[in-house]
Amino acid sequence: MRDIHRFIRPVLVILPLAGLLLGFGASLAGYGSWMEPIWAVATIPVLTALLVEIVANLRRGDVGLDVVAALSMTGALLFGEHLAAVVVALMYAGGQYLESFAERHAKREMTALLERVPRKAVRYREGRLEEVSLDEVRPQDRLLIRQGDVVPVDGIVAGGMAVLDQSALTGEALPVEKAAGEPVMSGVTNVGDAFDLSATHRAGESTYAGIIRLIEAAQASKAPMARLADRYAMVFLTVTVALAAGAWLWTGDPIRALAVLVVATPCPLILAVPVAIVAGVSRAARAGVLIKGGGALETLARVRVLVIDKTGTLTHGEAQVTTIQPSAGFPAERLLQLAASLDQASKHVIARALVREAQVRGLALLLPSEVVEVPGEGLEGTVDGRHVIVGGVRYLAQKLAGLGEIVDVSQYPVGCVVVAVALDGRLAGLLVLTDRLRTEAAEVIERLRRLGMGRIVLASGDRKDVAQAITVGLHLDDVHADLTPERKIDVVQAGREYGPVMMIGDGVNDAPALAAADIGVAMGAKGAAASAEAADVVLLVDRLDRIPVAIEVARRSRRIALQSVYAGIGLSLVGMIAAALGYLTPVQGALLQEAIDVAVILNALRALWGPEPARAHSRKLDRDQTGWLDRRV
């Protein structure tokens, strides 16, 4: 149906425009008798399409201002005011096309919904491996989960050590280890070596499929926002009909009633709002914010409650080196250089984080040799002629006697990763990695407070102690942790007591809450496809400080749209009164209405060309690092 409308609406603009020009052309060519019929014929397709739409709306219980346009076109045709009819038809069709264009522009198709959803699984069958569709997987089937695979169904580890990135489901930034017999959720990613999984559920009954159903249910429960202009429909329609009928009854002249209807044709309402919306959406896009439609922009302007995820949203979502603690007399840069050089031989996410940190610091990485790795725990080998061991404290404690007495992991902050480095059989130092709070987080929260955000709460799937530790010093009203996707929806719904709710998140686990919120904002630069699809607003850059910018743009666009609406209605009312008193003919009323249209459109365009919204100072973009092992518990 939408594709049909996209084809029909441009045609409905072209027909009255071509008819208007052709009618004048026929008159100039000496065929003046053809002029009126041409204008009448050019009006009929627009009127027919309008009547069909009105009937469809009435069946849904909607009464809009389109009724005024239908009355004015019908009246003009009946009373022989064909020029007025075709002008009104052109105004109406042009407004509808512009509104359709605004919607398409603002709601660009978010492609690749849930691209990470696995379609196939590798199953053991009679001593060999076979690739099968997910529908064929049954409980007790033994599957091979290769490195980089998304786990297709819920199950338990049947062989090998599983190192899993669960951030998409739990929001947990750091991968976790699962030994044989431990459960594994579908939708998590294997970031370690391959392991075997014994399926416990079918694909449709697994965790990931359940989250998808939550997204669909939450989206279906949120009613679409009515068009801004229609809020004034009944009052304006009643005033228009009353004034037109009064003029007819008072003077006995139906042309006066027609003139009132023509002036009242609500093109300022139809045109001003989508123009301001397109301007606002374009403005936000320049700041790296994608707003999916006029309803989203208007709701964004009215939010008063913020529910924000932690991992990947309030924090970077990736472990980064925060502290280097070398043993006495050992240079810190040398410690990182040796550890990162050895870690070049590993695919582990923490190994990659150390390598990137060394590269950022400009350290020359050396060639490792004789490398032996214990998946998920650590590795050892030779670097620059020295025997180097890198891994978790437990791993090194098995290699070095007395290490457990030297290193007390409990002294480190909650949620951090401690990596130990040994050189030639002795402890050389420790590297501490943390999923750090975004540097702009505190400033963004304060800016949101100044913008009128009355309540700001954290909703995280991470542990309570980690969530509380990371938010120390932030001006938050509450901290919710250990949340499942369902419980995040509960937090969003509870927030509505204080006003319209905005939810910000990045993972698949956030998608249901994003869909359930009045306005969902996804960290689209690094976030999951599911969250970007479920959200109403997507941040195209990995910067939290774009949120207040988007709110400022939305509020200014909405304010300008309302100014245009009020000015358009006011001028139309003046014109309607003048028409009722006989000072305007239908054609003059149509031309007056065109002048009003131009005025409100120019005013609406101020949303595109106005002053730049306040922005936070430019900061270096987040480095692409990831996290791992040995979290303090």
XYZ file of C-alpha atoms in Angstrom:
633
model
C 0.000 0.000 0.000
C 2.835 2.403 0.823
C 4.487 1.705 -2.520
C 1.186 2.548 -4.274
C 0.964 5.842 -2.374
C 4.551 6.677 -3.294
C 3.590 6.281 -6.960
C 0.196 7.990 -6.821
C 1.087 11.098 -4.817
C 3.580 12.553 -7.340
C 1.013 11.910 -10.103
C -1.648 13.757 -8.106
C 0.656 16.788 -7.930
C 1.484 16.697 -11.624
C -2.149 16.455 -12.821
C -3.540 19.708 -11.307
C -0.309 21.562 -12.074
C -0.408 20.418 -15.696
C -4.145 21.140 -15.876
C -3.674 24.652 -14.486
C -0.962 25.450 -17.039
C -2.812 23.730 -19.886
C -5.990 25.691 -19.123
C -4.175 29.019 -19.271
C -2.349 27.841 -22.392
C -5.636 26.952 -24.090
C -7.027 30.394 -23.272
C -3.959 32.128 -24.706
C -4.194 29.957 -27.833
C -7.747 31.084 -28.457
C -9.524 28.085 -27.009
C -10.987 29.820 -23.979
C -14.003 27.500 -23.845
C -11.659 24.632 -23.031
C -10.132 26.323 -20.006
C -12.832 25.600 -17.410
C -13.364 21.932 -18.423
C -9.607 21.306 -18.328
C -9.390 22.677 -14.777
C -12.389 20.588 -13.718
C -10.906 17.401 -15.170
C -7.542 18.109 -13.509
C -9.285 18.501 -10.130
C -11.280 15.260 -10.214
C -8.387 12.763 -9.688
C -7.203 14.634 -6.597
C -10.740 14.894 -5.226
C -11.363 11.179 -5.865
C -8.180 10.133 -4.071
C -9.045 12.459 -1.202
C -12.558 11.030 -0.824
C -11.194 7.466 -0.776
C -8.744 8.440 1.969
C -11.447 10.209 3.991
C -13.685 7.134 3.858
C -10.814 4.921 4.995
C -10.066 7.312 7.878
C -13.720 7.455 8.920
C -13.816 3.655 9.110
C -10.939 3.893 11.602
C -12.765 6.593 13.538
C -10.450 9.417 12.377
C -11.792 12.782 11.272
C -9.123 15.072 9.855
C -8.794 18.459 8.258
C -8.780 16.767 4.852
C -12.580 17.063 4.999
C -12.267 20.838 4.520
C -10.215 20.357 1.363
C -12.799 17.890 0.018
C -15.658 20.303 0.724
C -13.890 23.227 -0.937
C -13.008 21.237 -4.093
C -16.493 19.731 -4.347
C -18.172 23.084 -3.816
C -15.940 24.797 -6.362
C -16.807 22.180 -8.996
C -20.528 22.354 -8.239
C -20.687 26.150 -8.422
C -18.495 26.454 -11.509
C -15.450 27.953 -9.738
C -13.078 25.669 -11.609
C -9.960 27.808 -11.204
C -10.416 27.827 -7.448
C -10.980 24.070 -7.563
C -7.759 23.292 -9.407
C -5.728 25.665 -7.208
C -7.055 23.961 -4.067
C -6.352 20.554 -5.654
C -2.776 21.590 -6.352
C -2.304 22.917 -2.815
C -3.711 19.783 -1.259
C -1.805 17.311 -3.481
C 1.416 19.241 -2.976
C 0.968 19.162 0.787
C 0.281 15.425 0.790
C 3.333 14.745 -1.349
C 5.544 16.863 0.887
C 4.267 15.083 3.981
C 4.918 11.719 2.319
C 8.409 12.845 1.361
C 9.081 13.933 4.941
C 8.041 10.549 6.282
C 10.196 8.651 3.801
C 13.138 10.902 4.467
C 12.877 10.579 8.228
C 12.120 6.843 8.306
C 14.910 5.488 6.184
C 14.774 1.739 6.106
C 17.003 0.269 8.810
C 18.482 -2.593 6.810
C 19.830 -5.879 8.078
C 17.532 -6.288 11.063
C 19.237 -8.728 13.382
C 22.026 -9.535 10.928
C 23.781 -11.468 13.635
C 20.943 -14.005 13.871
C 22.450 -17.377 12.896
C 20.719 -19.227 10.072
C 22.727 -22.463 10.157
C 24.319 -24.739 12.730
C 27.174 -27.253 12.477
C 25.971 -30.569 13.919
C 27.735 -33.852 14.666
C 26.035 -36.762 12.941
C 27.417 -40.335 12.673
C 31.043 -39.354 13.107
C 30.998 -36.395 10.744
C 29.998 -32.735 10.700
C 27.033 -31.415 8.732
C 25.639 -27.923 8.283
C 21.909 -27.795 8.914
C 19.264 -25.095 9.191
C 18.257 -24.008 12.691
C 14.822 -25.577 12.284
C 16.477 -29.006 12.153
C 18.298 -28.652 15.489
C 16.738 -30.718 18.288
C 17.446 -30.975 22.025
C 20.420 -33.287 22.756
C 21.991 -32.543 19.346
C 25.737 -31.954 19.643
C 26.855 -28.804 17.815
C 30.267 -27.398 16.969
C 30.546 -23.696 17.844
C 33.489 -22.243 15.952
C 35.409 -19.112 16.895
C 33.352 -16.082 15.902
C 30.085 -18.041 15.674
C 26.909 -16.764 17.286
C 25.522 -19.568 19.452
C 22.337 -20.628 17.590
C 20.351 -22.307 20.408
C 20.405 -22.579 24.186
C 22.562 -25.439 25.426
C 25.353 -26.593 27.715
C 29.085 -26.833 27.057
C 29.757 -30.446 26.070
C 33.457 -30.231 25.328
C 36.246 -27.680 25.526
C 36.330 -24.340 27.331
C 33.911 -21.708 26.031
C 34.920 -18.036 26.120
C 31.781 -16.054 25.317
C 30.935 -12.450 24.599
C 27.512 -12.069 26.250
C 27.273 -8.302 25.837
C 24.494 -8.541 23.249
C 22.206 -10.263 25.753
C 23.300 -9.206 29.233
C 25.102 -5.927 28.580
C 28.171 -7.451 30.243
C 31.234 -5.838 28.644
C 33.754 -8.542 29.509
C 33.600 -12.069 28.039
C 32.973 -14.948 30.424
C 34.317 -18.486 30.586
C 32.044 -21.523 30.588
C 33.372 -24.940 31.545
C 31.912 -28.303 30.550
C 28.390 -28.721 31.893
C 27.682 -24.992 32.231
C 24.734 -23.414 30.391
C 25.124 -21.148 27.364
C 22.476 -18.754 26.003
C 21.726 -18.436 22.322
C 22.738 -15.120 20.800
C 26.129 -14.916 22.508
C 29.326 -14.933 20.457
C 32.192 -17.412 20.798
C 35.338 -15.286 21.101
C 37.583 -18.194 22.160
C 38.506 -21.500 20.609
C 35.899 -23.830 19.147
C 33.846 -25.868 21.600
C 31.024 -28.391 21.540
C 27.508 -27.486 22.638
C 24.726 -29.888 23.598
C 21.446 -28.263 22.586
C 18.776 -28.003 25.289
C 16.116 -26.124 23.313
C 14.914 -25.705 19.764
C 15.812 -22.431 18.048
C 12.299 -21.008 18.412
C 12.304 -21.714 22.153
C 15.730 -20.254 22.867
C 16.726 -17.000 24.560
C 17.482 -15.065 21.388
C 14.156 -15.929 19.758
C 12.382 -14.831 22.929
C 14.052 -11.428 22.782
C 12.907 -11.003 19.181
C 9.337 -11.719 20.257
C 9.687 -9.139 23.033
C 10.739 -6.525 20.482
C 7.731 -7.285 18.280
C 5.289 -7.216 21.212
C 6.682 -3.959 22.579
C 6.524 -2.290 19.164
C 2.944 -3.455 18.653
C 1.880 -2.086 22.043
C 3.066 1.448 21.271
C 0.346 3.329 19.397
C 1.556 5.543 16.519
C 1.487 9.263 17.154
C -1.316 11.168 15.452
C -0.372 13.848 12.962
C 0.140 17.156 14.758
C -2.350 18.984 12.542
C -5.161 16.559 13.302
C -5.154 17.588 16.947
C -6.872 20.775 15.878
C -9.110 19.095 13.296
C -12.462 18.952 15.064
C -12.352 22.503 16.425
C -11.121 24.018 13.164
C -13.543 21.910 11.095
C -16.486 22.960 13.281
C -15.550 26.654 13.067
C -15.105 26.423 9.296
C -18.423 24.698 8.597
C -20.273 27.017 10.990
C -18.782 30.144 9.385
C -19.425 28.908 5.832
C -23.017 27.875 6.634
C -23.614 31.146 8.458
C -22.376 33.205 5.499
C -24.624 31.239 3.114
C -27.701 31.532 5.333
C -27.083 35.212 6.084
C -26.560 36.315 2.464
C -28.187 33.500 0.479
C -25.034 33.404 -1.638
C -23.386 29.954 -1.788
C -20.242 31.471 -3.331
C -19.473 33.157 -0.005
C -19.626 29.774 1.716
C -17.335 28.388 -0.976
C -14.882 31.243 -0.490
C -14.776 30.479 3.254
C -14.050 26.794 2.549
C -11.304 27.618 0.051
C -9.552 29.963 2.466
C -9.949 27.387 5.229
C -8.317 24.590 3.253
C -5.729 23.645 5.879
C -2.590 23.741 3.806
C -0.651 25.694 6.462
C -1.288 22.782 8.797
C -0.517 20.151 6.170
C 2.663 21.854 4.924
C 4.252 23.568 7.913
C 4.622 20.471 10.065
C 6.382 18.173 7.550
C 8.678 20.978 6.385
C 9.763 21.658 9.964
C 10.150 17.910 10.530
C 12.329 17.426 7.448
C 14.421 20.409 8.532
C 14.794 19.040 12.045
C 15.658 15.541 10.858
C 18.239 16.911 8.411
C 19.706 19.111 11.110
C 20.007 16.196 13.524
C 21.581 14.008 10.827
C 24.356 16.547 10.402
C 25.155 16.031 14.084
C 25.233 12.262 13.628
C 21.705 11.540 14.889
C 19.120 9.657 12.807
C 15.520 10.457 13.847
C 12.969 8.063 12.360
C 10.004 10.283 11.616
C 7.957 13.220 12.800
C 6.374 11.337 15.690
C 9.824 10.455 17.019
C 11.024 14.047 16.674
C 8.013 15.455 18.500
C 8.246 12.875 21.305
C 11.964 13.540 21.656
C 11.134 17.179 22.253
C 8.809 16.272 25.144
C 10.831 13.664 27.084
C 11.213 14.215 30.820
C 12.563 10.824 31.985
C 15.771 9.075 30.914
C 16.459 5.353 31.347
C 20.030 4.610 30.273
C 21.927 1.352 29.823
C 25.437 0.993 31.219
C 27.652 -1.181 29.042
C 28.354 0.357 25.654
C 26.185 3.365 26.462
C 27.257 5.037 29.693
C 30.582 3.221 29.348
C 32.646 2.423 26.256
C 31.605 -1.237 26.342
C 35.219 -2.342 25.897
C 38.031 -2.990 28.358
C 40.888 -0.488 28.132
C 44.230 -0.369 29.931
C 43.840 2.025 32.857
C 46.832 1.117 35.051
C 50.268 -0.421 34.492
C 51.918 -1.652 37.697
C 55.468 -2.908 37.001
C 57.529 -4.632 39.635
C 60.299 -2.613 41.258
C 62.880 -1.476 38.748
C 60.972 -2.694 35.695
C 59.902 0.003 33.159
C 56.142 0.259 32.593
C 56.464 0.682 28.813
C 58.693 -2.389 28.604
C 56.131 -4.421 30.555
C 53.361 -3.516 28.100
C 55.669 -4.064 25.126
C 56.579 -7.628 26.153
C 53.000 -8.557 27.053
C 51.577 -7.139 23.823
C 54.335 -8.745 21.735
C 53.471 -12.184 23.094
C 49.732 -11.506 22.761
C 50.134 -11.034 19.021
C 49.956 -14.833 18.854
C 46.524 -14.934 20.534
C 43.036 -14.165 19.257
C 41.730 -13.484 22.742
C 39.869 -10.192 23.135
C 42.087 -9.031 26.021
C 45.161 -9.945 23.990
C 43.871 -7.746 21.184
C 43.216 -4.966 23.688
C 46.814 -5.068 24.932
C 48.172 -5.111 21.375
C 46.081 -2.070 20.445
C 47.163 -0.220 23.586
C 50.817 -0.822 22.740
C 50.232 0.372 19.176
C 48.469 3.518 20.383
C 51.474 4.273 22.614
C 53.820 3.795 19.670
C 55.634 0.771 21.082
C 57.511 -1.493 18.649
C 56.080 -5.000 18.907
C 58.578 -7.851 18.842
C 58.212 -11.260 17.224
C 57.087 -14.033 19.639
C 58.140 -17.656 19.278
C 57.514 -21.044 20.937
C 54.078 -19.837 22.025
C 51.837 -22.154 24.037
C 48.294 -20.976 24.890
C 45.754 -22.283 27.352
C 42.463 -21.000 25.868
C 40.742 -18.459 28.068
C 43.517 -18.434 30.694
C 46.832 -17.223 29.280
C 49.869 -18.012 27.195
C 53.645 -18.245 27.394
C 56.466 -18.024 24.923
C 59.745 -16.366 24.014
C 60.042 -12.653 23.223
C 63.399 -10.958 22.562
C 65.192 -13.956 24.073
C 63.184 -13.818 27.339
C 60.583 -16.278 28.602
C 57.310 -14.364 28.984
C 54.017 -15.485 30.556
C 50.823 -13.403 30.224
C 47.413 -14.267 31.659
C 45.062 -14.132 34.605
C 46.376 -14.153 38.145
C 45.128 -17.719 38.651
C 46.979 -18.870 35.539
C 50.266 -17.307 36.619
C 49.803 -18.617 40.166
C 49.987 -22.106 38.679
C 53.208 -21.172 36.927
C 54.938 -19.166 39.655
C 55.136 -20.297 43.259
C 53.940 -17.736 45.803
C 52.243 -15.440 43.309
C 48.903 -15.805 45.082
C 50.438 -14.293 48.207
C 51.922 -11.354 46.276
C 48.854 -10.328 44.226
C 45.620 -9.510 46.057
C 42.951 -9.085 43.355
C 40.421 -7.786 45.891
C 42.306 -4.486 46.186
C 41.359 -3.532 42.626
C 38.140 -1.732 41.650
C 34.991 -3.751 41.109
C 34.540 -4.841 37.494
C 38.143 -4.487 36.363
C 40.389 -7.085 34.673
C 43.814 -7.889 36.137
C 46.413 -9.334 33.764
C 49.675 -10.614 35.244
C 52.981 -10.670 33.341
C 55.967 -12.834 34.282
C 59.503 -12.571 32.887
C 61.986 -15.440 33.209
C 60.065 -17.034 36.050
C 59.465 -13.875 38.090
C 56.502 -11.513 38.303
C 57.243 -8.474 36.126
C 54.047 -6.551 36.860
C 50.317 -6.210 36.411
C 48.110 -4.602 33.778
C 44.671 -3.403 34.900
C 41.883 -3.017 32.337
C 38.470 -1.477 32.932
C 35.346 -0.735 30.946
C 35.610 2.975 31.626
C 32.876 5.527 32.010
C 32.645 7.765 28.962
C 34.497 10.983 29.567
C 31.472 13.005 28.477
C 28.958 11.044 30.606
C 28.829 13.413 33.599
C 28.601 16.498 31.376
C 25.846 14.941 29.263
C 23.772 14.098 32.325
C 24.113 17.642 33.646
C 23.125 19.081 30.257
C 20.072 16.843 30.219
C 19.153 18.092 33.679
C 19.347 21.663 32.387
C 17.111 20.654 29.468
C 14.429 19.641 31.962
C 15.079 15.916 32.376
C 13.424 15.415 35.748
C 14.429 11.802 36.365
C 17.487 9.864 35.163
C 17.980 6.197 36.075
C 20.448 3.473 35.103
C 19.108 0.121 33.885
C 21.850 -2.479 33.477
C 22.137 -6.222 33.052
C 25.459 -6.067 34.887
C 25.977 -6.837 38.586
C 24.738 -4.384 41.202
C 28.178 -3.662 42.656
C 29.658 -3.000 39.208
C 26.773 -0.705 38.232
C 27.005 1.274 41.477
C 30.771 1.578 41.270
C 30.761 2.921 37.706
C 28.107 5.565 38.460
C 29.730 7.095 41.534
C 29.635 10.873 41.142
C 26.928 10.885 38.478
C 23.722 12.775 39.191
C 21.405 9.746 38.870
C 18.090 9.237 40.633
C 18.299 5.439 40.803
C 20.441 2.472 39.732
C 18.826 -0.803 38.599
C 21.105 -3.796 37.959
C 20.928 -7.542 37.244
C 18.098 -6.792 34.828
C 16.749 -9.169 32.203
C 15.246 -7.694 29.008
C 11.776 -8.127 30.542
C 12.724 -6.247 33.714
C 14.202 -3.397 31.670
C 10.754 -2.952 30.154
C 9.350 -2.745 33.702
C 11.805 0.072 34.530
C 10.722 1.959 31.401
C 7.042 1.577 32.199
C 7.571 2.675 35.801
C 9.239 5.848 34.557
C 6.071 6.987 32.790
C 4.756 8.121 36.173
C 7.081 11.114 35.808
C 6.526 11.903 32.109
C 7.471 10.680 28.610
C 10.374 8.218 28.825
C 13.514 8.074 26.698
C 15.559 4.855 26.770
C 19.175 4.749 25.560
C 20.883 1.426 24.854
C 23.056 -0.481 22.432
C 22.652 -4.243 22.758
C 20.091 -6.801 21.702
C 19.098 -7.016 25.364
C 18.107 -3.331 25.212
C 15.936 -3.667 22.105
C 12.672 -4.587 23.887
C 13.016 -1.651 26.286
C 13.893 0.675 23.407
C 10.747 -0.385 21.589
C 8.615 -0.028 24.732
C 9.846 3.476 25.622
C 8.116 6.598 24.367
C 11.359 7.309 22.524
C 14.140 4.735 22.108
C 17.698 5.860 21.315
C 20.222 3.292 20.053
C 24.003 3.641 19.988
C 24.032 2.646 16.337
C 27.727 3.169 15.583
C 28.749 0.033 17.499
C 25.427 -1.291 18.786
C 23.418 -4.302 17.687
C 21.178 -4.240 14.622
C 18.208 -5.214 16.799
C 18.563 -2.149 19.001
C 18.897 0.133 15.967
C 15.744 -1.381 14.453
C 13.703 -1.134 17.652
C 14.782 2.429 18.416
C 13.152 5.652 17.221
C 16.484 7.492 17.197
C 19.892 6.078 16.222
C 23.226 7.709 17.058
C 25.383 7.311 13.965
C 28.518 8.281 15.879
C 29.689 6.690 19.111
C 29.209 9.872 21.124
C 26.778 10.212 24.023
C 26.935 14.013 23.846
C 24.807 13.900 20.697
C 21.736 13.190 22.856
C 21.274 16.737 24.208
C 22.021 18.080 20.725
C 19.208 15.939 19.310
C 16.803 17.113 22.016
C 17.646 20.767 21.330
C 17.083 20.261 17.591
C 13.795 18.433 18.206
C 12.483 21.120 20.555
C 13.379 23.938 18.208
C 11.813 22.141 15.227
C 8.625 21.435 17.175
C 8.457 25.032 18.388
C 8.830 26.365 14.841
C 6.227 23.898 13.541
C 3.745 25.063 16.183
C 4.489 28.708 15.372
C 3.739 27.987 11.729
C 0.535 26.164 12.623
C -0.737 28.918 14.905
C 0.203 31.653 12.419
C -1.378 29.714 9.549
C -4.614 29.112 11.442
C -4.747 32.746 12.566
C -4.266 34.110 9.057
C -6.762 31.579 7.680
C -9.367 32.667 10.232
C -8.885 36.311 9.215
C -9.263 35.317 5.556
C -12.342 33.215 6.303
C -14.036 36.137 8.038
C -13.179 38.404 5.111
C -14.601 35.811 2.687
C -17.786 35.468 4.739
C -18.243 39.249 4.573
C -17.884 39.180 0.790
C -14.423 40.775 0.534
C -12.827 37.687 -1.080
C -13.941 35.595 -4.050
C -13.095 31.863 -4.123
C -10.153 32.461 -6.479
C -8.883 35.340 -4.359
C -9.260 33.113 -1.293
C -7.234 30.376 -2.973
C -4.481 32.871 -3.857
C -4.527 34.241 -0.305
C -4.180 30.726 0.984
C -1.166 30.204 -1.296
C 0.437 33.326 0.188
C -0.186 31.954 3.676
C 1.373 28.656 2.578
C 4.546 30.414 1.412
C 4.788 32.334 4.690
C 4.464 29.267 6.901
C 6.870 27.238 4.755
C 9.533 29.947 4.977
C 9.025 30.077 8.731
C 9.259 26.282 8.981
C 12.546 26.319 7.060
C 14.095 28.238 9.945
C 14.427 24.843 11.625
C 17.053 24.005 9.003
C 18.965 27.268 8.857
C 18.892 28.461 12.455
C 21.803 28.786 14.883
C 23.792 25.676 15.704
C 22.720 23.909 18.909
C 25.161 23.869 21.795
C 27.614 20.995 21.634
C 30.131 19.480 23.946
C 33.776 20.132 23.162
C 35.250 17.827 20.546
C 36.940 14.780 21.974
C 39.020 12.025 20.549
C 36.827 9.146 19.343
C 36.791 5.957 21.375
C 39.517 3.482 20.630
C 38.441 0.085 19.395
C 39.355 -2.108 22.347
C 37.697 -5.068 23.968
C 37.659 -6.813 27.333
C 38.303 -10.241 28.956
C 39.152 -12.508 31.891
C 39.873 -12.360 35.622
C 37.205 -9.887 36.682
C 37.207 -9.382 40.398
C 34.056 -10.982 41.866
